[in-house]
Each structure stands twice: as C-alpha cells, then as structure tokens.
XYZ file of C-alpha atoms in Angstrom:
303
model
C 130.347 87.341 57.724
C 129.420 85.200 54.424
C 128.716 87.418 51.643
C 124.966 89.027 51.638
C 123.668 90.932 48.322
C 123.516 94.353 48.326
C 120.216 95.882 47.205
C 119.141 99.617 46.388
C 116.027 101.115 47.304
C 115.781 104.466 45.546
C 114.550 107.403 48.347
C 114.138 110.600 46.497
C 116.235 110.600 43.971
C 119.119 108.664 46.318
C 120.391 105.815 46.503
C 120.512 103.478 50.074
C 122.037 100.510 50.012
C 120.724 97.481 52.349
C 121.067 93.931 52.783
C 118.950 90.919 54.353
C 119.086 87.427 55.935
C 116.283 85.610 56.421
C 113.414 87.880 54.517
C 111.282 85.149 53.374
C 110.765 84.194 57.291
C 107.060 84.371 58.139
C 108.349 85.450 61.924
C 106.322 88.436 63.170
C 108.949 90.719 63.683
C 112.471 91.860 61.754
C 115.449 93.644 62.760
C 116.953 96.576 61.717
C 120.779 97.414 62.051
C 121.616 101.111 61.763
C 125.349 101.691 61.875
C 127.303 104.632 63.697
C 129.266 107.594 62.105
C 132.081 106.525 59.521
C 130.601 102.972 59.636
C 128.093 100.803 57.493
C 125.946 97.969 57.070
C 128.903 95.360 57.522
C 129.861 96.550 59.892
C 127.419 94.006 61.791
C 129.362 91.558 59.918
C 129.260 89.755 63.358
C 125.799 89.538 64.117
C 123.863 89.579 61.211
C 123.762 86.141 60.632
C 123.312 85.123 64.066
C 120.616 87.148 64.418
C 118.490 85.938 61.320
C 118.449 82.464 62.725
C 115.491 84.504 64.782
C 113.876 86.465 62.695
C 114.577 88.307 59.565
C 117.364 91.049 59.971
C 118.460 93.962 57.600
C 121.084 96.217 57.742
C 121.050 99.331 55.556
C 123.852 101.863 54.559
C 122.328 105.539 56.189
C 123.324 108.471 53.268
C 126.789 109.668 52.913
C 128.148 106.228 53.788
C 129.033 102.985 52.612
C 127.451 102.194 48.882
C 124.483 104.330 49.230
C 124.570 108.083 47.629
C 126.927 110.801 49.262
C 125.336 114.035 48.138
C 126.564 117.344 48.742
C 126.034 117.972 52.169
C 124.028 121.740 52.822
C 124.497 123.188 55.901
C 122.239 125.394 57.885
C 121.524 129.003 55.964
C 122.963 127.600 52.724
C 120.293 127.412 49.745
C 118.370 123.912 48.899
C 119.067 121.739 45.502
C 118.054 118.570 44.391
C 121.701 117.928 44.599
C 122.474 118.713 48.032
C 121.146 116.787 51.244
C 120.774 118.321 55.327
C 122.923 115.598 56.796
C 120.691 115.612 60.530
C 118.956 112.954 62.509
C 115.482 114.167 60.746
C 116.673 113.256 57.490
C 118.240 109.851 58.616
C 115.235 109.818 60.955
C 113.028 109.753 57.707
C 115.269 107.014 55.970
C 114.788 104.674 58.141
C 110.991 105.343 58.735
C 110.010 105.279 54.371
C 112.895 101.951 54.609
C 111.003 100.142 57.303
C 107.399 101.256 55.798
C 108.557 100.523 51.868
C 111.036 97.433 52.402
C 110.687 95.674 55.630
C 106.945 96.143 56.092
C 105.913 94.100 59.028
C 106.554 95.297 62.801
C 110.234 96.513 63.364
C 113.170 96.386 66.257
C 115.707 98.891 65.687
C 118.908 98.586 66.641
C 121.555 101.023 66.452
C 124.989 101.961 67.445
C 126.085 104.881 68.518
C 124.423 108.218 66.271
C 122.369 105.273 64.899
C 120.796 105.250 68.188
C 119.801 108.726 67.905
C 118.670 107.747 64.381
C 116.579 104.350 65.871
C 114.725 106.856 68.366
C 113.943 109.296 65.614
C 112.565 107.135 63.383
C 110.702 104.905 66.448
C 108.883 108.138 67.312
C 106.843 108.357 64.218
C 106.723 104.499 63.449
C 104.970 104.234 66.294
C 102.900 100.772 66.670
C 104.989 99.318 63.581
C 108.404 99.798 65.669
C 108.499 97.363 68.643
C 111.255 98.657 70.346
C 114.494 100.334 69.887
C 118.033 98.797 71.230
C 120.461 101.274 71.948
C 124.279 100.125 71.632
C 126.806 102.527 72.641
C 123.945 105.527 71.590
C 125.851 108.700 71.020
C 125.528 111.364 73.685
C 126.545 114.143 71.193
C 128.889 116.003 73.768
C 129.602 118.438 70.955
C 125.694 119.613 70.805
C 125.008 123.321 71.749
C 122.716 122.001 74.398
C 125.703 120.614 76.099
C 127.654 123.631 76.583
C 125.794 124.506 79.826
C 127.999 121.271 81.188
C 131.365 122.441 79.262
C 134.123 124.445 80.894
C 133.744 127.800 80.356
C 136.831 128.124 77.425
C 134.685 125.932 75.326
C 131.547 127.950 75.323
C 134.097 130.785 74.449
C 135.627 129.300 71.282
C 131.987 127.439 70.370
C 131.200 130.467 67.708
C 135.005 130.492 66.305
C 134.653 126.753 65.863
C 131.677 126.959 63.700
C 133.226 129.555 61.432
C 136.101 126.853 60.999
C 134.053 123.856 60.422
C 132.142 125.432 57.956
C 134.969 125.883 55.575
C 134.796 123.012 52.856
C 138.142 123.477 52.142
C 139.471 122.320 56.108
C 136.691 119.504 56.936
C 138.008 117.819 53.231
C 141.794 118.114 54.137
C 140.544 116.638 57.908
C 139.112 113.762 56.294
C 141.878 113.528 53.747
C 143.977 112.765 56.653
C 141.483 110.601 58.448
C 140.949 108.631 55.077
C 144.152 106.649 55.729
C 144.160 102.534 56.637
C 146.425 103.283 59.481
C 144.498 105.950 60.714
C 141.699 104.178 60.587
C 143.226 101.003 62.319
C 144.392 103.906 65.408
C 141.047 104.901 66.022
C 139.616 101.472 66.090
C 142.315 100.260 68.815
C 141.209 103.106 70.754
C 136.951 101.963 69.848
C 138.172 98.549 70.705
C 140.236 98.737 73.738
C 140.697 95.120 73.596
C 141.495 95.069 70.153
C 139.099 92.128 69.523
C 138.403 91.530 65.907
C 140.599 94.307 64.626
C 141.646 92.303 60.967
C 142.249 93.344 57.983
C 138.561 92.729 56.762
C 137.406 95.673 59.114
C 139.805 98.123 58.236
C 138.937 97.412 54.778
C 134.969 97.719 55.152
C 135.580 101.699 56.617
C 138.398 102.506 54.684
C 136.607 101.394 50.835
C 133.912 103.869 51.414
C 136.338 107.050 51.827
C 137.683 106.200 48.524
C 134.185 106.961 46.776
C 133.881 110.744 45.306
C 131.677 112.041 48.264
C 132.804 110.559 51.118
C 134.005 113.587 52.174
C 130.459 115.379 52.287
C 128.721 113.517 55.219
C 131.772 114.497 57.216
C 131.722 117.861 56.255
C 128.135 118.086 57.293
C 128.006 115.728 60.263
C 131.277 117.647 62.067
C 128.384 121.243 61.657
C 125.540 119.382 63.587
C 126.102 121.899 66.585
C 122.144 121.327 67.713
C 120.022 118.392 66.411
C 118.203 115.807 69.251
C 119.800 114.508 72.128
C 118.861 111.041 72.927
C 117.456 111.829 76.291
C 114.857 113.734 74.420
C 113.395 111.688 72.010
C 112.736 109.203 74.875
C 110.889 111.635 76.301
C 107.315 110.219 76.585
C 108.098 107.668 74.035
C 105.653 104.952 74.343
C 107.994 101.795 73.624
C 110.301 99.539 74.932
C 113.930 100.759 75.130
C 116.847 98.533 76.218
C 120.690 99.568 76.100
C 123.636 97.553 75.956
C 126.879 99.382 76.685
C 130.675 98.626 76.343
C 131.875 99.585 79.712
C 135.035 101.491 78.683
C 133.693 103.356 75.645
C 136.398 106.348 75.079
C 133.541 108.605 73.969
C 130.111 107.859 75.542
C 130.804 107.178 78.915
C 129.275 104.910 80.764
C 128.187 107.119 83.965
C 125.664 108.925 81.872
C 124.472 105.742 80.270
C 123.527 104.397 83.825
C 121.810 108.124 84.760
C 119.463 107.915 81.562
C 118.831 103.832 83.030
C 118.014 105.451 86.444
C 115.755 108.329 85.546
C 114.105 107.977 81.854
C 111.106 105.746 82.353
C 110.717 103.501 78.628
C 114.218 102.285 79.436
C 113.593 99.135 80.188
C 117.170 97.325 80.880
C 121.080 98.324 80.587
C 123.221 95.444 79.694
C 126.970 96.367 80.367
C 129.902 94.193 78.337
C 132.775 94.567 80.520
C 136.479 95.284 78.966
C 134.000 96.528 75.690
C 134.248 100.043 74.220
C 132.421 101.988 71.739
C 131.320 98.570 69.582
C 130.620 95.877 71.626
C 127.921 94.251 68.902
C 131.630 94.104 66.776
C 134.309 93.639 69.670
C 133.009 91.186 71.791
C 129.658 89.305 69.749
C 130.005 86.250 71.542
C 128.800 88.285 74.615
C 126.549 90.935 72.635
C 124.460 88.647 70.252
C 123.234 86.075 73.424
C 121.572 89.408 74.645
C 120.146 90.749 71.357
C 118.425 87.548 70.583
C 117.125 87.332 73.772
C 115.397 90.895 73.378
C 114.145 89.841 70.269
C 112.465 87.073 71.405
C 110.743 89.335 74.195
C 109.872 91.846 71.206
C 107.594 89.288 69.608
C-alpha cells in the first residue's frame, strides 16, 4: 500500500494511532479496520485503498500495538494507575466506540480480523444505530477462554490453574516474547497464518516485527496471554440487533472453520459466511484479490 499519514487521537491520556483514505467523501457510511493480535493498522495494507474508492475507510492501531501507546498492562487483582491499562475486549471495546464517535462521526461498518472481531462486536453493541454492521474475518474463537474448558480434555482443565500462576510472571511472558520478537520467527508463524504463503515479503515481516522493537511491546502480550475469561463472540451476538456477515479462510490453523459454519447455522444476525478456499487465518492479507470483491460488495449493501 502507498504511504497513508499516521494521525494520533489522544484517549485518556494514550495515544492511538490511525490512518484514512478517502475522509473528505460525503458517502454515508465509513469503514473501520480493526487488526488482530500482534498486528496493526497496515496490516490492511491490501485493502485499504481499494476499499476507499467506496467510501471512506480508517484503520486504527488498538493499544499495546503498532505506534499507538503500550502501557503497562494490569492484570486482574493487581492495583489501578494512570500508568497501567486492563488489556480486555471492554477496554478495546471502548476505543473503538469514543474513535468512531470522536473521529469518524457518521454511521460505521466494522471490520475486524480475528480478536478484532471480538473487538468490532463489543464496540457494535453500544454504537448501536451509528454502527451498520460488523464483518467478521477470521473472528477469534478464544479456545483458551475459561468458558471453553467444558469442551477441553480433561488434562487441560487440570493444569488451567498452574498455567495462570505461570503466565502471570512478568519475568516468563517478556522472555516468551523476547523469543517471539525475532524476523524469522515472525516469518514461521506467518507461513503457518498463510498456508499459501501469498504475500509473505519483506514489507510484512517488517510492519509486525518494527512494533516489538518499541519499549512496551512486551506489555500487551503479557496481558493478552492472562485473558483466561473475557466475551466469546457467540455472545455478544446474542440479541444483537445488526447485520453480521463473516468471511473465513478455509484452512485457518487456529479458528477452524467447522465452528465458523455452526455460529452461520444457529446465531440469527448472521447474515452470510463467505469462505476463501486454500486461505488461512488472513484472507483480507493472503488472498485480497478474492477478499476485497466481497467487502465492497457488503459495503455497498450497508448503505
């Protein structure tokens, strides 16, 4: 993608970095890209663009990640500062609701990736009439969650309170991402995302690994690897009055597909599942070509 300016929007004493295309459009509607765990706002680098030949589209860099503020992160039963921050889906949730009310301010589609999905629904639920929909791509089923257990073998409920005590320790989840914070680490992971390895250059490894060089990177990790019970997805839809629409990478390594179909099949605002075959955890960045056709088209019916 062409080079977009970065602006800041200060949200209680942080700092969130977004960008734009197409702003000044008087089109009804604008889009908002919220970006998955470890990722950030260019990492739409491949749809961006296309999509503000619609309508005017932002993407925005949630806390802990990319150029906005990484705080301390404060985990459950530690005390509050102005220094620290709860990284959870409420407190993303809330991001993107003051961004859209403060910055965008017209009617809103969200669009998310993975645990931006959760963080689209979140923030849909209280935006109400102002969101007109939320696209779901790849949207994190948080196997991890307590809630999940009850569909775990048993050996995992057993260790579940041992591997809280462990995650909790600053000192392991910072020598974890030490090792994580590596370019051919990084580039591993993504061939496993990417399972066709589609637009795996140079540029992407770059745009994740820059932001784990930055002072705090290490603190959304540390506090996103201790959400042990926070929303499922299947909740928040629950009685949510608004248009939902999923499009899925049918060989995602982490959210499988089978339970993507199930929510299709039984949770009534979803209102289509578009699957991108040979695809995996980031279609929207693997395979565009095929992804941004469908997005438009779902922005069109948003208006």
């Amino acid at each position: 993608m062409k080079s977009v300016r970065t602006h800041f929007f200060n949200w209680n004493g942080l700092k969130v970095a977004w960008q734009a295309k197409g702003a000044d459009s008087q089109y009804p509607l604008a889009t908002l890209l919220i970006h998955g765990f470890g990722a950030n706002k260019d990492h739409w680098r491949n749809n961006q663009n296309v999509l503000a030949s619609i309508a005017p589209c932002y993407a925005i860099d949630l806390i802990g990640f990319g150029q906005s503020s990484q705080p301390t992160s404060r985990l459950i039963g530690e005390e509050k500062t102005q220094k620290n921050f709860f990284y959870n889906f409420d407190n993303w949730g809330q991001q993107i609701i003051d961004f859209s009310n403060l910055i965008i301010d017209r009617p809103v589609l969200l669009i998310g990736n993975s645990i931006g999905g959760v963080i689209a629904l979140k923030a849909a639920k209280v935006l109400g009439k102002k969101c007109k929909g939320v696209i779901l791509i790849n949207c994190a089923q948080r196997l991890m969650d307590d809630k999940q257990l009850i569909h775990q073998p048993e050996w995992q409920r057993t260790i579940r309170p041992f591997l809280k005590i462990i995650t909790r320790q600053r000192w392991i989840t910072k020598s974890l991402f030490k090792n994580a914070a590596k370019p051919s680490f990084i580039q591993k992971v993504l061939k496993t995302a990417y399972p066709t390895s589609n637009n795996i250059d140079q540029e992407l490894i770059n745009l994740l690994y820059k932001p784990t060089k930055r002072s705090g990177a290490h603190e959304a990790f540390h506090g996103f690897i201790n959400i042990f019970n926070d929303y499922l997805a299947p909740e928040l839809m629950n009685n949510l009055e608004l248009p939902v629409h999923m499009i899925w990478g049918e060989k995602d390594p982490w959210e499988p597909l089978d339970e993507a179909e199930k929510w299709f099949n039984t949770i009534t605002c979803i209102k289509s599942l578009e699957i991108i075959k040979d695809s995996g955890h980031c279609p929207h960045d693997e395979n565009p070509e095929k992804v941004n056709p469908l997005l438009m088209k779902l922005i069109q019916l948003a208006t």
